[in-house]
């Protein structure tokens, strides 16, 4: 009798458990991106969606739509803010027209490097600045990837010094970057990444920049340019992320929110390591194609630093949140200054002047 009672109780418990599981609400999100499939930066969004759908075990499912398939890329900010869709991948600087703080969160001329951004965001409370910036527009934000240094300027005439930029029409993103080009007597031309190839081909613009070597190669820049000026002082790194509608975020329970946060960190690691490793293959591809690489002299980079300091000071006078963001970044860099000096050539990577011959 006792055995039958226990068995009956077990059946009831299992039945209730299965019923709860069957009736559990699956949360479904639609997510898009600023990037079309032809631009490798979309890989940050794809890595995030993959990680969420795997780690959330069916409790949250994200259906992903490539950039341009649901709406034009420039509309995604308002679409997420207004709850038309739950999420979208982005690059913060695209929204500098809404608040200048965004100009400091995706990249900044002579600014944070990839490792700087990683440490500042996750260990120096930089992520709090993103939440404050996007929170003003009803969104929650997670970082999903960081690129290596942006390639630099590509052109069909050699650029060996800043003086060579004079009079050139250059496709370059970023509001502050535009001010710098004006200082250098060049003209900033704004256009979507998909339009750059044709603009270079037709001579509508004289030079361009976009992103990492893998992105630039995939966009066909080796076919329409001959010269490559480095380093990419205009964007020492770029942060990719996902905008999430605040109401949709708050509908997730705390455990699910934490899982999504972990998914974003997984995506960041996957994207950063892949983008960085890809520079080997795609830099070689440009070189093999006959692209000539020229380096700016040290004094030119010092001049850019002087110019960007001036603009940063001017913007900070008018934009409180921008000032807060830049103060946080500057304090972070100052704290690391001594250690950077001590690291010497062993900071991110060391290029030995000689290597052992292991075939002797």
XYZ file of C-alpha atoms in Angstrom:
360
model
C 0.000 0.000 0.000
C 2.808 2.389 0.988
C 4.654 1.592 -2.267
C 1.528 2.359 -4.337
C 1.053 5.664 -2.491
C 4.666 6.704 -3.154
C 4.361 5.734 -6.801
C 1.136 7.716 -7.118
C 2.763 10.775 -5.499
C 5.752 10.486 -7.818
C 3.483 10.344 -10.862
C 1.679 13.497 -9.696
C 4.958 15.363 -9.122
C 6.323 14.380 -12.528
C 3.009 15.290 -14.161
C 2.957 18.727 -12.570
C 6.599 19.284 -13.558
C 5.900 18.355 -17.170
C 2.818 20.568 -17.240
C 4.768 23.557 -15.901
C 7.506 22.940 -18.448
C 5.007 22.609 -21.270
C 3.239 25.796 -20.251
C 6.425 27.790 -19.608
C 6.401 30.922 -21.707
C 9.143 31.057 -24.313
C 10.265 34.647 -24.771
C 10.934 35.477 -28.396
C 12.864 38.512 -29.639
C 13.458 39.928 -33.053
C 16.926 41.389 -33.546
C 18.479 43.130 -36.518
C 21.744 44.952 -37.167
C 23.349 47.952 -38.773
C 25.453 45.502 -40.810
C 24.532 43.567 -43.960
C 25.988 40.053 -44.470
C 28.722 41.439 -46.756
C 30.357 43.295 -43.845
C 32.182 41.016 -41.402
C 31.249 43.198 -38.401
C 27.918 41.370 -38.447
C 29.814 38.466 -36.877
C 29.553 40.181 -33.459
C 25.756 40.108 -33.716
C 25.750 36.537 -34.961
C 28.023 35.406 -32.129
C 25.728 37.048 -29.576
C 22.571 35.470 -31.002
C 24.244 32.057 -31.138
C 25.405 32.328 -27.521
C 22.002 33.510 -26.232
C 20.068 30.801 -28.040
C 22.461 28.164 -26.714
C 22.875 29.341 -23.117
C 19.231 30.275 -22.482
C 18.105 26.711 -23.202
C 14.933 27.726 -25.022
C 13.736 30.223 -22.396
C 14.739 33.114 -24.659
C 14.990 32.723 -28.412
C 16.314 35.446 -30.717
C 15.384 35.483 -34.383
C 18.075 37.425 -36.222
C 17.619 39.530 -39.355
C 20.609 40.929 -41.227
C 20.983 44.680 -41.536
C 18.672 46.251 -44.102
C 16.164 43.388 -44.192
C 13.682 44.804 -41.647
C 14.463 48.512 -42.054
C 17.261 50.814 -43.193
C 20.288 50.655 -40.877
C 19.897 54.246 -39.717
C 16.409 53.462 -38.347
C 17.404 50.687 -35.937
C 18.112 53.003 -32.991
C 14.596 54.442 -32.948
C 13.078 51.042 -33.705
C 14.609 49.514 -30.571
C 13.967 52.634 -28.490
C 10.280 52.594 -29.443
C 9.877 48.828 -29.035
C 9.228 48.097 -32.714
C 11.842 45.347 -32.326
C 13.476 44.076 -29.166
C 17.139 44.418 -30.131
C 19.673 45.499 -32.724
C 23.415 45.333 -33.141
C 25.165 48.668 -33.606
C 28.288 50.824 -33.428
C 27.653 53.614 -30.885
C 29.225 56.469 -32.860
C 26.425 56.296 -35.414
C 24.187 57.997 -32.858
C 26.411 61.001 -32.037
C 23.754 63.248 -33.567
C 21.419 62.209 -30.732
C 23.992 62.771 -27.976
C 27.722 63.489 -28.342
C 28.534 60.903 -25.675
C 28.087 58.197 -28.321
C 31.127 59.617 -30.128
C 33.233 58.353 -27.215
C 31.662 54.919 -26.823
C 32.314 53.251 -30.185
C 35.756 54.690 -30.892
C 37.611 57.984 -30.550
C 40.572 59.445 -32.462
C 43.856 58.652 -30.663
C 41.644 56.986 -28.050
C 41.288 53.614 -26.373
C 42.841 50.520 -27.945
C 41.029 47.143 -28.015
C 42.588 46.037 -24.715
C 41.879 49.458 -23.199
C 38.204 49.201 -24.099
C 37.998 45.654 -22.743
C 39.463 46.654 -19.389
C 37.631 49.972 -19.156
C 34.243 48.452 -19.973
C 34.410 45.374 -17.750
C 36.739 46.409 -14.913
C 36.701 50.223 -14.700
C 32.899 50.696 -14.767
C 32.879 51.875 -18.358
C 29.764 49.805 -19.007
C 27.894 52.094 -16.601
C 28.447 54.964 -19.046
C 26.848 52.941 -21.852
C 23.830 52.209 -19.663
C 23.436 55.885 -18.833
C 23.761 56.928 -22.488
C 21.388 54.344 -23.952
C 19.136 54.490 -20.906
C 18.187 58.059 -21.831
C 16.521 56.536 -24.893
C 14.790 53.627 -23.188
C 17.429 50.995 -23.914
C 19.783 48.604 -22.149
C 23.191 47.958 -23.726
C 25.614 45.061 -23.925
C 28.992 44.982 -25.645
C 29.327 42.087 -28.100
C 32.704 42.691 -29.738
C 35.735 44.916 -30.181
C 37.701 45.298 -33.392
C 41.439 45.740 -33.784
C 42.669 49.151 -34.918
C 40.712 50.373 -37.929
C 42.849 49.934 -41.012
C 43.517 53.567 -41.805
C 42.940 55.525 -44.992
C 42.863 53.843 -48.405
C 43.372 55.896 -51.551
C 44.648 55.980 -55.107
C 47.404 58.447 -54.378
C 50.078 57.872 -51.738
C 49.427 59.394 -48.314
C 52.719 59.591 -46.450
C 52.026 62.579 -44.199
C 49.013 64.486 -42.943
C 49.828 67.199 -45.473
C 48.885 64.766 -48.251
C 45.279 64.791 -46.997
C 44.811 68.425 -47.963
C 42.002 68.890 -50.474
C 40.930 65.242 -50.408
C 37.322 64.075 -50.089
C 37.448 61.231 -47.587
C 34.733 58.834 -46.500
C 35.224 58.684 -42.740
C 32.758 57.975 -39.927
C 32.542 59.876 -36.657
C 31.547 63.420 -35.847
C 34.831 64.291 -34.138
C 36.772 62.661 -36.966
C 35.061 65.122 -39.300
C 36.347 68.052 -37.252
C 39.867 66.655 -37.490
C 39.668 66.304 -41.269
C 38.532 69.909 -41.494
C 41.573 70.933 -39.425
C 43.719 69.066 -41.933
C 41.977 70.848 -44.847
C 40.293 67.664 -46.028
C 36.545 67.102 -46.429
C 34.580 64.390 -44.646
C 32.063 62.543 -46.809
C 29.405 60.510 -44.978
C 28.077 57.383 -46.654
C 27.019 53.858 -45.783
C 29.619 51.141 -46.008
C 27.828 49.509 -48.932
C 28.281 52.673 -51.010
C 32.042 53.090 -50.599
C 33.194 50.705 -53.331
C 31.206 52.431 -56.068
C 32.161 55.885 -54.800
C 35.864 55.003 -54.986
C 35.400 53.346 -58.363
C 33.709 56.427 -59.825
C 36.051 58.904 -58.139
C 33.227 60.495 -56.151
C 35.578 60.335 -53.168
C 39.378 60.399 -53.106
C 39.934 58.122 -50.131
C 38.066 55.983 -47.628
C 38.205 54.065 -44.396
C 35.892 51.465 -42.972
C 37.130 48.839 -40.549
C 39.446 45.879 -40.050
C 41.393 44.168 -42.865
C 38.839 41.362 -43.161
C 35.980 43.851 -43.533
C 37.869 46.028 -46.013
C 38.870 43.029 -48.095
C 35.336 41.645 -48.169
C 34.079 45.027 -49.355
C 36.407 44.907 -52.360
C 38.682 47.817 -51.438
C 41.723 46.066 -52.911
C 40.066 46.430 -56.319
C 39.503 50.196 -56.117
C 42.481 51.494 -54.103
C 46.260 51.329 -54.449
C 47.605 52.883 -51.255
C 47.085 52.312 -47.536
C 48.082 54.887 -44.875
C 48.606 53.649 -41.302
C 48.125 53.683 -38.372
C 44.379 54.258 -38.084
C 44.611 57.236 -35.732
C 40.934 58.028 -36.343
C 39.794 54.733 -34.724
C 42.352 52.823 -32.637
C 39.546 50.328 -31.892
C 35.797 50.024 -32.389
C 33.201 48.669 -29.973
C 30.288 46.626 -31.286
C 27.219 46.075 -29.153
C 23.545 45.264 -28.917
C 20.811 47.775 -28.060
C 17.961 46.145 -26.136
C 14.580 47.736 -25.550
C 14.427 48.518 -21.817
C 10.924 47.096 -21.354
C 11.904 43.846 -23.112
C 15.010 43.618 -20.923
C 13.073 44.168 -17.701
C 10.616 41.418 -18.653
C 13.447 38.881 -18.294
C 13.896 37.401 -14.827
C 17.250 38.129 -13.090
C 18.682 34.701 -13.902
C 17.877 35.084 -17.601
C 19.326 38.608 -17.627
C 22.554 37.248 -16.162
C 22.665 34.521 -18.797
C 22.278 37.093 -21.593
C 25.058 39.168 -20.036
C 27.314 36.111 -20.065
C 26.337 35.464 -23.684
C 27.491 38.974 -24.583
C 30.871 38.349 -22.958
C 31.209 35.078 -24.872
C 30.439 36.933 -28.109
C 32.963 39.661 -27.274
C 35.751 37.127 -26.788
C 34.805 35.191 -29.923
C 34.566 38.299 -32.104
C 37.682 40.048 -30.791
C 39.927 37.004 -31.107
C 38.656 36.166 -34.598
C 38.914 39.731 -35.888
C 42.426 40.070 -34.509
C 43.623 36.746 -35.906
C 42.076 37.546 -39.289
C 44.370 40.581 -39.681
C 47.183 38.174 -40.531
C 45.443 36.630 -43.529
C 43.786 39.767 -44.871
C 46.751 42.103 -44.475
C 48.746 39.591 -46.517
C 45.978 39.564 -49.121
C 46.236 43.341 -49.564
C 50.030 43.146 -49.793
C 49.854 40.303 -52.317
C 47.442 42.422 -54.352
C 50.160 45.063 -54.638
C 48.735 47.614 -52.186
C 51.476 49.990 -50.964
C 51.509 50.673 -47.212
C 52.799 53.984 -45.856
C 53.286 54.992 -42.201
C 52.690 58.486 -40.868
C 55.755 59.976 -39.143
C 55.658 60.261 -35.341
C 55.327 64.049 -35.451
C 52.098 63.731 -37.456
C 50.522 61.578 -34.749
C 51.600 64.134 -32.155
C 49.827 66.801 -34.202
C 46.626 64.743 -34.341
C 46.824 64.270 -30.572
C 47.115 68.029 -30.089
C 44.141 68.664 -32.355
C 41.953 66.016 -30.738
C 42.728 67.389 -27.262
C 41.396 70.771 -28.377
C 38.166 69.310 -29.761
C 37.649 67.098 -26.707
C 37.912 70.123 -24.418
C 35.442 72.093 -26.531
C 32.848 69.309 -26.652
C 33.181 68.626 -22.913
C 32.171 72.229 -22.147
C 28.803 71.691 -23.856
C 28.072 67.991 -23.269
C 28.025 66.766 -19.620
C 27.699 63.041 -20.331
C 30.426 63.199 -22.998
C 32.641 64.883 -20.409
C 31.823 62.169 -17.871
C 32.738 59.447 -20.366
C 36.014 61.082 -21.400
C 36.987 61.792 -17.783
C 36.490 58.121 -16.977
C 38.602 57.043 -19.961
C 41.357 59.568 -19.226
C 41.571 58.518 -15.562
C 41.803 54.889 -16.681
C 44.657 55.680 -19.098
C 46.556 57.737 -16.532
C 46.393 54.916 -14.004
C 47.899 52.544 -16.542
C 50.567 54.960 -17.812
C 53.343 53.749 -15.507
C 52.647 50.090 -16.206
C 52.640 50.736 -19.957
C 56.103 52.263 -19.639
C 57.262 49.256 -17.644
C 55.847 46.819 -20.219
C 58.022 48.355 -22.932
C 57.751 46.201 -26.054
C 55.775 43.502 -24.227
C 52.453 45.386 -24.060
C 50.144 43.640 -26.476
C 52.711 41.835 -28.566
C 56.479 41.738 -29.018
C 58.217 41.643 -32.401
C 61.729 40.220 -31.843
C 64.496 41.542 -34.091
C 65.758 37.963 -34.500
C 64.212 34.501 -34.127
C 65.895 31.174 -33.275
C 66.501 28.877 -36.231
C 64.763 25.696 -35.143
C 65.830 23.807 -38.264
C 69.559 23.927 -37.497
